[in-house]
XYZ file of C-alpha atoms in Angstrom:
595
model
C -87.485 -2.049 -37.867
C -86.827 -3.287 -41.379
C -83.611 -3.612 -43.292
C -83.228 -3.871 -47.001
C -79.935 -4.086 -48.873
C -79.029 -3.254 -52.397
C -75.821 -4.102 -54.232
C -74.096 -1.739 -56.594
C -70.944 -2.043 -58.662
C -68.364 0.671 -58.308
C -64.892 0.736 -59.857
C -65.085 -2.955 -60.569
C -65.766 -3.883 -56.899
C -68.978 -4.937 -55.156
C -70.097 -2.483 -52.481
C -73.072 -3.154 -50.202
C -75.174 -0.261 -48.920
C -77.805 -0.777 -46.185
C -80.854 1.451 -45.619
C -82.421 1.477 -42.133
C -86.036 2.597 -41.524
C -86.753 3.805 -37.977
C -90.154 5.161 -36.932
C -91.195 5.689 -40.516
C -88.003 7.641 -41.322
C -85.302 6.258 -43.570
C -81.708 6.692 -42.446
C -78.736 5.649 -44.603
C -76.159 3.573 -42.831
C -72.467 3.976 -43.616
C -71.366 1.873 -46.626
C -69.783 -1.417 -45.691
C -66.121 -1.453 -46.682
C -65.073 -3.493 -49.672
C -63.192 -6.676 -48.781
C -59.545 -5.852 -48.158
C -56.903 -7.613 -50.239
C -55.801 -10.851 -48.653
C -52.148 -11.826 -48.534
C -48.843 -10.392 -47.350
C -47.965 -6.719 -47.686
C -44.623 -4.920 -47.854
C -45.070 -3.824 -44.263
C -45.324 -7.477 -43.220
C -42.504 -8.733 -45.472
C -39.992 -6.343 -47.078
C -39.533 -8.727 -49.999
C -43.030 -7.814 -51.174
C -42.897 -4.685 -53.377
C -44.417 -1.533 -51.938
C -47.993 -1.110 -53.065
C -48.521 -4.842 -53.601
C -50.091 -7.775 -51.770
C -48.473 -11.180 -52.233
C -50.188 -14.558 -52.440
C -49.152 -17.915 -53.883
C -51.162 -20.236 -56.125
C -50.868 -23.650 -57.772
C -52.477 -25.022 -60.919
C -51.850 -27.871 -63.375
C -49.983 -27.536 -66.639
C -52.015 -27.812 -69.832
C -50.623 -31.133 -71.111
C -52.336 -33.485 -68.619
C -48.887 -34.612 -67.465
C -49.594 -34.167 -63.754
C -47.117 -31.270 -63.567
C -48.126 -28.715 -60.954
C -47.107 -25.098 -61.536
C -46.444 -22.539 -58.825
C -47.244 -18.840 -59.120
C -46.421 -15.800 -57.041
C -49.209 -13.249 -57.397
C -48.743 -9.538 -56.666
C -52.004 -7.597 -56.552
C -52.384 -3.816 -56.118
C -52.719 -3.139 -52.380
C -54.928 -0.117 -52.947
C -57.682 -2.088 -54.678
C -60.385 -4.341 -53.201
C -59.687 -8.053 -53.432
C -62.354 -8.521 -56.110
C -61.301 -5.564 -58.262
C -60.600 -6.741 -61.782
C -57.301 -5.748 -63.391
C -55.306 -6.758 -66.445
C -52.432 -9.122 -65.672
C -48.752 -8.900 -66.565
C -47.350 -12.432 -66.614
C -43.730 -13.588 -66.480
C -42.983 -17.297 -66.920
C -39.498 -18.709 -66.521
C -36.800 -20.549 -64.565
C -35.538 -17.604 -62.498
C -38.329 -16.975 -59.965
C -37.305 -19.307 -57.133
C -37.838 -17.808 -53.689
C -34.199 -18.635 -52.885
C -32.727 -16.705 -55.813
C -32.668 -16.297 -59.567
C -29.674 -18.451 -60.549
C -28.300 -19.322 -57.110
C -28.944 -18.658 -53.417
C -29.192 -14.923 -52.750
C -29.051 -15.069 -48.966
C -32.612 -14.021 -48.218
C -33.479 -14.238 -44.498
C -37.111 -15.084 -45.269
C -39.156 -16.327 -48.171
C -40.934 -14.024 -50.560
C -41.568 -13.304 -54.232
C -38.608 -13.006 -56.591
C -37.140 -9.555 -57.141
C -36.118 -10.423 -60.718
C -38.244 -7.704 -62.278
C -38.583 -5.354 -59.312
C -37.046 -2.702 -61.582
C -39.995 -3.158 -63.944
C -42.755 -3.072 -61.342
C -41.286 -0.008 -59.621
C -40.118 1.722 -62.806
C -43.577 1.543 -64.356
C -45.423 2.150 -61.053
C -47.264 -0.999 -62.112
C -49.483 -1.584 -59.082
C -50.595 2.034 -58.760
C -51.530 1.877 -62.452
C -53.922 -0.970 -61.711
C -52.080 -4.045 -62.970
C -51.633 -7.425 -61.324
C -48.223 -9.062 -61.752
C -47.847 -12.862 -61.782
C -44.602 -14.859 -61.834
C -44.920 -18.544 -62.779
C -42.163 -21.120 -62.345
C -41.627 -23.317 -65.389
C -41.779 -27.036 -64.709
C -38.903 -28.246 -62.569
C -38.011 -24.788 -61.248
C -38.937 -23.013 -58.025
C -42.182 -24.396 -56.618
C -43.236 -26.288 -59.763
C -42.901 -30.033 -60.354
C -41.837 -31.800 -63.541
C -38.732 -32.153 -65.699
C -37.011 -29.307 -67.541
C -37.894 -29.103 -71.224
C -35.797 -26.319 -72.891
C -38.816 -24.469 -74.324
C -40.253 -27.685 -75.748
C -43.836 -28.997 -75.749
C -43.894 -29.364 -71.955
C -42.824 -25.792 -71.259
C -45.104 -24.570 -74.030
C -47.943 -26.280 -72.162
C -46.820 -24.464 -68.993
C -47.057 -21.107 -70.755
C -50.490 -21.977 -72.102
C -51.714 -22.954 -68.632
C -50.268 -19.792 -67.096
C -52.020 -17.534 -69.620
C -55.303 -19.388 -69.149
C -55.045 -19.299 -65.355
C -54.202 -15.569 -65.262
C -57.079 -14.756 -67.602
C -59.736 -16.678 -65.666
C -59.151 -15.535 -62.088
C -62.011 -13.566 -60.486
C -59.714 -10.527 -60.146
C -58.640 -10.605 -63.817
C -60.186 -8.676 -66.687
C -59.243 -11.618 -68.889
C -56.545 -9.602 -70.655
C -52.956 -10.774 -70.191
C -49.608 -9.311 -71.212
C -46.265 -11.101 -70.944
C -42.922 -9.592 -69.881
C -39.400 -10.947 -69.757
C -35.749 -10.864 -70.727
C -33.626 -13.772 -71.912
C -35.318 -17.095 -70.972
C -38.511 -15.407 -69.787
C -38.475 -13.471 -73.067
C -38.361 -16.852 -74.832
C -41.572 -17.812 -73.019
C -43.097 -14.570 -74.309
C -42.340 -15.668 -77.872
C -43.853 -19.048 -76.980
C -46.937 -17.229 -75.715
C -47.349 -15.425 -79.021
C -46.967 -18.703 -80.901
C -49.769 -20.292 -78.850
C -52.334 -17.891 -80.367
C -54.207 -17.638 -77.058
C -57.049 -15.124 -77.265
C -56.411 -13.797 -73.752
C -52.807 -12.815 -74.547
C -52.944 -9.219 -75.754
C -49.298 -8.061 -75.712
C -45.768 -9.451 -75.292
C -42.584 -7.610 -74.271
C -39.531 -9.801 -74.995
C -36.032 -8.431 -74.359
C -33.031 -10.271 -75.834
C -34.713 -13.645 -76.468
C -33.538 -16.757 -78.296
C -35.571 -17.003 -81.498
C -34.821 -20.687 -82.169
C -33.593 -22.750 -79.216
C -31.226 -24.785 -81.399
C -29.055 -21.759 -82.071
C -28.139 -21.326 -78.419
C -26.293 -24.656 -78.357
C -25.355 -25.297 -82.010
C -24.605 -23.422 -85.222
C -25.371 -25.479 -88.320
C -24.335 -28.716 -86.516
C -21.219 -27.187 -84.912
C -21.530 -27.218 -81.106
C -21.101 -24.016 -79.166
C -18.845 -24.028 -76.073
C -21.866 -23.946 -73.754
C -23.456 -27.053 -75.285
C -22.966 -28.978 -72.033
C -22.481 -26.069 -69.627
C -25.919 -24.561 -70.195
C -27.911 -27.739 -69.412
C -25.742 -28.217 -66.325
C -26.416 -24.641 -65.252
C -30.176 -25.110 -65.498
C -29.948 -28.358 -63.557
C -28.298 -26.316 -60.828
C -31.068 -23.732 -60.862
C -33.715 -26.462 -60.804
C -32.205 -27.986 -57.666
C -31.969 -24.779 -55.650
C -33.032 -25.582 -52.099
C -36.202 -23.844 -50.909
C -36.068 -21.521 -47.935
C -36.877 -22.866 -44.446
C -40.075 -20.824 -44.149
C -41.456 -21.781 -47.558
C -44.749 -23.657 -47.313
C -44.773 -27.432 -47.122
C -46.292 -27.610 -50.583
C -43.609 -25.371 -52.068
C -40.835 -27.361 -50.387
C -42.239 -30.677 -51.583
C -42.470 -29.418 -55.171
C -38.970 -27.913 -55.030
C -37.591 -31.344 -54.091
C -39.108 -32.981 -57.185
C -35.728 -33.719 -58.791
C -34.566 -35.596 -55.696
C -37.283 -38.170 -56.311
C -36.923 -38.013 -60.100
C -33.182 -37.998 -60.863
C -33.987 -38.925 -64.458
C -35.034 -35.296 -64.972
C -31.496 -34.032 -64.534
C -29.955 -36.857 -66.568
C -32.401 -36.373 -69.443
C -31.782 -32.621 -69.495
C -28.116 -33.320 -70.207
C -28.775 -35.716 -73.082
C -32.052 -34.585 -74.673
C -30.601 -31.486 -76.284
C -27.205 -32.719 -77.467
C -28.365 -33.708 -80.965
C -26.648 -31.419 -83.513
C -29.268 -32.109 -86.199
C -31.532 -29.053 -86.316
C -34.031 -30.995 -88.428
C -34.630 -33.576 -85.689
C -38.103 -33.747 -84.076
C -36.600 -32.440 -80.829
C -35.339 -29.224 -82.415
C -38.285 -28.727 -84.778
C -40.509 -28.597 -81.685
C -38.328 -25.747 -80.376
C -38.006 -23.715 -83.583
C -39.912 -20.689 -82.317
C -39.270 -18.661 -85.464
C -40.978 -21.215 -87.701
C -43.853 -21.606 -85.234
C -44.536 -17.848 -85.352
C -45.987 -18.088 -88.852
C -49.314 -16.219 -89.014
C -49.322 -15.110 -85.355
C -50.558 -11.629 -84.481
C -50.112 -10.843 -80.773
C -48.778 -7.258 -80.430
C -45.053 -7.718 -79.866
C -42.382 -5.406 -78.383
C -38.858 -6.825 -78.731
C -35.292 -5.722 -78.089
C -32.208 -7.247 -79.686
C -28.515 -6.394 -79.691
C -26.931 -7.042 -83.075
C -23.528 -7.585 -81.428
C -24.962 -9.562 -78.495
C -22.456 -11.988 -76.989
C -25.167 -14.200 -75.491
C -28.610 -14.471 -77.105
C -27.705 -13.577 -80.672
C -29.803 -12.202 -83.548
C -30.179 -15.565 -85.271
C -33.545 -16.349 -86.914
C -34.835 -13.008 -85.597
C -35.713 -11.881 -89.102
C -37.566 -15.145 -89.769
C -39.595 -14.761 -86.571
C -40.516 -11.151 -87.330
C -41.336 -11.966 -90.955
C -43.631 -14.773 -89.827
C -45.322 -12.582 -87.205
C -48.241 -10.626 -88.646
C -49.300 -8.473 -85.711
C -48.334 -5.050 -84.392
C -44.609 -4.760 -83.684
C -42.422 -2.478 -81.631
C -38.674 -2.942 -81.483
C -35.473 -1.502 -80.093
C -32.557 -2.913 -82.093
C -28.970 -1.784 -81.692
C -25.373 -2.299 -80.716
C -25.494 -3.629 -77.154
C -24.878 -6.727 -75.090
C -27.278 -8.869 -73.029
C -29.037 -6.074 -71.136
C -32.474 -4.696 -70.281
C -33.986 -1.618 -71.869
C -33.744 0.359 -68.628
C -30.339 -0.893 -67.482
C -27.508 1.547 -66.744
C -23.779 1.257 -66.032
C -21.841 2.703 -63.098
C -21.660 6.069 -64.860
C -25.433 6.212 -65.241
C -25.358 5.630 -68.998
C -28.258 3.664 -70.431
C -26.768 0.445 -71.790
C -29.088 0.456 -74.790
C -28.501 4.181 -75.203
C -32.160 5.119 -75.580
C -34.257 6.766 -72.881
C -37.825 5.998 -71.889
C -38.027 2.213 -72.028
C -40.498 1.774 -69.164
C -42.598 4.716 -70.388
C -42.885 3.091 -73.803
C -43.577 -0.351 -72.330
C -46.430 0.913 -70.171
C -47.924 2.827 -73.113
C -47.766 -0.448 -75.064
C -49.537 -2.373 -72.304
C -52.096 0.383 -71.700
C -52.949 0.369 -75.396
C -53.495 -3.367 -75.765
C -54.626 -4.392 -72.282
C -56.693 -1.340 -71.316
C -57.602 0.193 -74.667
C -55.964 3.536 -73.815
C -54.626 5.262 -76.899
C -51.247 6.829 -76.104
C -50.784 10.576 -76.275
C -47.160 9.997 -77.360
C -46.273 8.488 -80.725
C -43.615 5.788 -80.492
C -41.874 4.585 -83.649
C -42.576 0.996 -84.582
C -38.829 0.359 -84.627
C -36.005 2.420 -83.132
C -32.663 1.201 -84.480
C -29.054 2.044 -83.685
C -26.445 1.173 -86.302
C -22.682 0.883 -85.788
C -22.201 4.669 -86.034
C -24.198 5.072 -82.806
C -26.953 6.977 -84.629
C -30.602 6.106 -84.031
C -33.347 6.090 -86.645
C -37.071 5.305 -86.730
C -38.570 2.811 -89.148
C -42.063 1.386 -89.695
C -40.581 -2.115 -89.817
C -37.269 -3.957 -89.771
C -35.507 -4.734 -91.982
C -36.249 -2.056 -94.576
C -33.795 -2.670 -97.436
C -33.769 -0.378 -100.430
C -31.850 -2.763 -102.694
C -30.144 -6.142 -102.774
C -26.781 -7.533 -103.867
C -25.561 -11.050 -104.557
C -21.888 -10.754 -105.388
C -19.826 -13.682 -106.595
C -16.851 -14.399 -104.325
C -13.396 -15.567 -105.291
C -12.494 -19.257 -105.354
C -9.967 -20.308 -102.751
C -8.864 -22.967 -100.317
C -7.931 -23.375 -96.661
C -6.727 -26.007 -94.224
C -9.420 -26.962 -91.723
C -7.108 -27.151 -88.725
C -9.045 -25.078 -86.191
C -5.996 -23.029 -85.251
C -7.774 -21.182 -82.417
C -9.658 -24.106 -80.939
C -7.605 -23.758 -77.749
C -9.308 -20.417 -77.127
C -12.552 -22.160 -76.216
C -13.708 -21.790 -72.637
C -13.146 -24.757 -70.285
C -15.548 -27.605 -70.954
C -16.642 -27.813 -67.330
C -17.792 -24.205 -67.063
C -21.539 -23.731 -66.683
C -23.607 -20.909 -68.170
C -27.300 -20.175 -67.947
C -28.938 -17.987 -70.570
C -28.785 -14.959 -68.300
C -25.004 -14.974 -67.831
C -23.283 -16.600 -70.819
C -20.895 -14.522 -72.951
C -18.707 -15.651 -75.818
C -15.019 -16.112 -74.985
C -13.043 -12.937 -75.727
C -11.208 -12.910 -79.069
C -7.405 -13.150 -79.169
C -5.496 -9.992 -78.363
C -3.541 -9.744 -81.637
C -4.180 -6.441 -83.396
C -2.741 -7.099 -86.848
C -2.602 -10.033 -89.211
C -2.091 -10.922 -92.837
C -5.363 -10.947 -94.692
C -4.716 -14.365 -96.261
C -2.942 -17.430 -94.914
C -3.274 -21.222 -95.044
C -6.246 -21.140 -92.672
C -8.532 -18.794 -94.610
C -8.792 -16.537 -97.636
C -10.514 -13.212 -98.394
C -12.595 -11.650 -101.128
C -12.815 -7.848 -101.221
C -15.354 -5.442 -102.589
C -14.174 -2.328 -104.345
C -14.318 0.773 -102.115
C -17.941 1.893 -101.750
C -18.722 5.167 -103.489
C -21.516 6.244 -101.154
C -22.504 5.371 -97.613
C -24.499 2.159 -97.523
C -25.845 -0.099 -94.809
C -25.787 -3.881 -94.752
C -29.001 -4.848 -92.987
C -31.174 -7.916 -92.398
C -29.578 -11.398 -92.531
C -26.682 -12.096 -94.915
C -26.603 -15.570 -96.450
C -23.681 -17.488 -97.968
C -23.777 -20.291 -100.545
C -20.712 -22.187 -101.832
C -19.384 -25.461 -103.134
C -16.918 -27.257 -100.828
C -14.567 -29.970 -102.049
C -14.267 -31.941 -98.806
C -15.839 -32.521 -95.421
C -14.879 -30.392 -92.445
C -15.824 -27.029 -90.982
C -16.229 -23.560 -92.436
C -16.374 -20.113 -90.903
C -17.529 -17.014 -92.768
C -16.802 -13.534 -91.423
C -17.663 -10.077 -92.740
C -15.194 -7.218 -92.231
C -15.626 -3.453 -92.546
C -12.213 -2.370 -93.917
C -11.056 1.268 -93.864
C -8.622 2.604 -96.494
C -5.693 2.269 -94.049
C -6.413 -1.444 -93.462
C -8.111 -0.966 -90.102
C -10.914 -3.533 -90.098
C -13.801 -4.507 -87.849
C -15.308 -7.983 -87.935
C -19.048 -7.333 -87.687
C -20.747 -10.610 -88.620
C -19.917 -14.311 -88.622
C -21.254 -17.824 -88.537
C -20.020 -21.369 -89.018
C -21.222 -24.671 -90.419
C -20.282 -28.320 -90.497
C -19.571 -29.584 -94.020
C -20.935 -33.129 -93.840
C -20.270 -34.002 -97.476
C -18.564 -32.402 -100.424
C -20.885 -30.244 -102.475
C -23.278 -27.373 -101.896
C -23.227 -25.576 -98.526
C -25.556 -22.718 -97.558
C -26.294 -20.960 -94.282
C -27.298 -17.636 -92.741
C -25.013 -15.327 -90.829
C -26.372 -13.319 -87.906
C -28.744 -10.442 -88.543
C -26.900 -7.147 -88.689
C -27.262 -3.402 -89.196
C -23.844 -2.059 -90.190
C -23.075 1.074 -92.214
C -20.008 1.232 -94.486
C -18.505 4.696 -94.943
C -17.370 6.063 -98.309
C -14.069 4.469 -99.338
C -14.499 1.420 -97.085
C -14.466 -2.113 -98.442
C -16.365 -5.223 -97.449
C -14.059 -8.128 -96.732
C -15.468 -11.665 -96.844
C -13.299 -14.224 -95.036
C -13.828 -17.960 -95.583
C -11.794 -20.510 -93.676
C -11.403 -22.808 -90.703
C -13.117 -22.031 -87.414
C -10.568 -19.911 -85.562
C -12.776 -18.711 -82.731
C -13.416 -19.813 -79.172
C -17.115 -19.228 -79.779
C -17.474 -22.784 -81.132
C -16.242 -26.217 -80.124
C -15.513 -27.717 -83.530
C -13.608 -30.842 -84.432
C -11.067 -29.902 -87.132
C -10.956 -32.341 -90.040
C -7.414 -31.535 -91.169
C -8.660 -31.487 -94.754
C -7.682 -28.933 -97.350
C -11.035 -27.585 -98.509
C -11.453 -25.854 -101.882
C -14.300 -23.352 -102.147
C -15.850 -22.537 -105.527
C -18.941 -20.748 -106.835
C -19.483 -18.871 -103.592
C -22.046 -16.076 -103.418
C -23.053 -13.719 -100.632
C -26.655 -12.487 -100.479
C -26.997 -9.036 -98.924
C -29.831 -6.612 -98.199
C -28.695 -2.992 -98.535
C -30.193 0.216 -97.177
C -29.529 3.842 -98.054
C -28.752 5.826 -94.861
C -29.688 8.994 -96.729
C -33.352 8.262 -96.024
C -32.934 7.668 -92.280
C -35.470 9.361 -90.003
C -33.631 10.311 -86.788
C -35.058 9.444 -83.386
C -33.745 10.037 -79.879
C -30.984 7.833 -78.519
C -27.311 7.921 -77.560
C -24.451 5.648 -78.511
C -24.715 2.401 -76.539
C -21.580 1.975 -74.382
C -20.932 -1.625 -75.462
C -20.371 -0.546 -79.065
C -16.950 0.857 -78.186
C -16.100 -2.287 -76.216
C -16.994 -4.378 -79.240
C -14.927 -2.201 -81.566
C -11.897 -2.588 -79.294
C -12.321 -6.355 -79.215
C -12.902 -6.941 -82.928
C -10.768 -4.320 -84.698
C -7.650 -5.524 -86.487
C -5.203 -4.067 -88.985
C -5.249 -6.260 -92.074
C -2.296 -6.281 -94.445
C -2.491 -7.288 -98.064
C -6.000 -5.951 -98.682
C -6.886 -6.321 -102.364
C -8.340 -3.746 -104.725
C -11.640 -5.591 -104.918
C -13.392 -7.963 -107.296
C -17.024 -6.998 -106.806
C -18.907 -3.738 -106.435
C -21.393 -2.869 -103.717
C -23.792 -0.117 -104.738
C -27.272 1.015 -103.832
C -30.008 0.485 -106.385
C -33.146 2.516 -106.841
C -35.310 3.017 -103.776
C -38.276 0.676 -103.710
């Protein structure tokens, strides 16, 4: 009897077929089964998603620091262990086995459920994708000190991409997915220019890490609470049935208390030009990058705000998809108790999987998705090939004026001891007053004349001015109806360190003014609980102020599907006032020729 074997490749797996010769007659034996996936299934542990097999892995970070990173790997259960698939990678602080931001009461260990909505909503494993969650240094089962998206965490992202691309079950093509902090790591991934990274989906990220804690050298109320919150996440106790290696890594901070102390002091420098913050300016680092990018951003976000978004997108040179609109810190698929989509637009997971299929599998979609789908303050959605898409520009001169920098609403700030992580922070609610005089000792206004046709203020407004003394300044933009009803739709603040020229950006916006409405520009002291300023008490004279605006003609909008996002009405209730003493206007806002 003789046996000979031949090996053939089928569906990316190795299958061995034996042929047996008996008495001069060849008989084909049954094919040997492909190796079954190794690891833990849903049937063995309900924390494992259905259709997946869970294993854990460890590998070093890319900076030769000795940091060891932990990964939870979810492979399709219906594929052989050696079947090659593209990999969707999520890297962040929220993947601890014990819980995302605190203990979740799990009776046994298992992979995080943070993006279970994504894996089930896309049917990810049945579609032939592997999903990998990697703990940033200091979190979950990884060692090392927290680094607030700095060089250390950037090295973690680099190592995670490289590791996911070089596993025997990987096609070498990696996509990243996340929201909030793990959307930040997606932007980091793009900035790394790694050839294996083929697509990034980043929902509600921070585009420059400085802006989450400071605004032009004015601290935000979470400047100490956020580092404290992440220290708490980093010190989450592992579960009793976690492996010895996982438990030892999770206890890293106990043996290195300097990690927690440094995390409280490293990022408290208000100078955005310091080496610490330059290393975390993701928008600047995006210059010339080209990874296909799918982003979402709420213009009226009360957590991760649209600051330096335009700079990041301008610097990015690759394919872009975007959902931009009037919502809070939510996911593209998220709904409220009434079943309303919180972003207002249907089909997020369908679009995401078409995006991944296109750039990780080379499958051209049968459905055309607009590059950008945008909701403005009217609740209407439009499609655009890019954002922003201004049709003209304006740079009106503003009135001279003065105000007392007394920080009249500083007491509205949230308690200093409160802790917020990036997933849960919201700005303190504004005061309940519904009417006020337009001008007082604390601020003054400049008004446009009533607009003669509908126009949209888009992109990122910028203010320049001369200030006579040191102190603080807040600039707000108001949409003012003929009856004095006004909505504050954009704002930012700055520290005036010396008398002279002051210039800074407001938040990016997309706000349409109706016919007969006026733009009100308010300049004054910081009267908001959204910052923790130190009032100077000085009377500050403002001269030679100008506001740079990008304008868009709504007449050329191309409608696309989408409903009014529910948070828009919440925002309007919170930020609508009746202003008395509105002036006739000193500058004109008008659309120029389309170009």
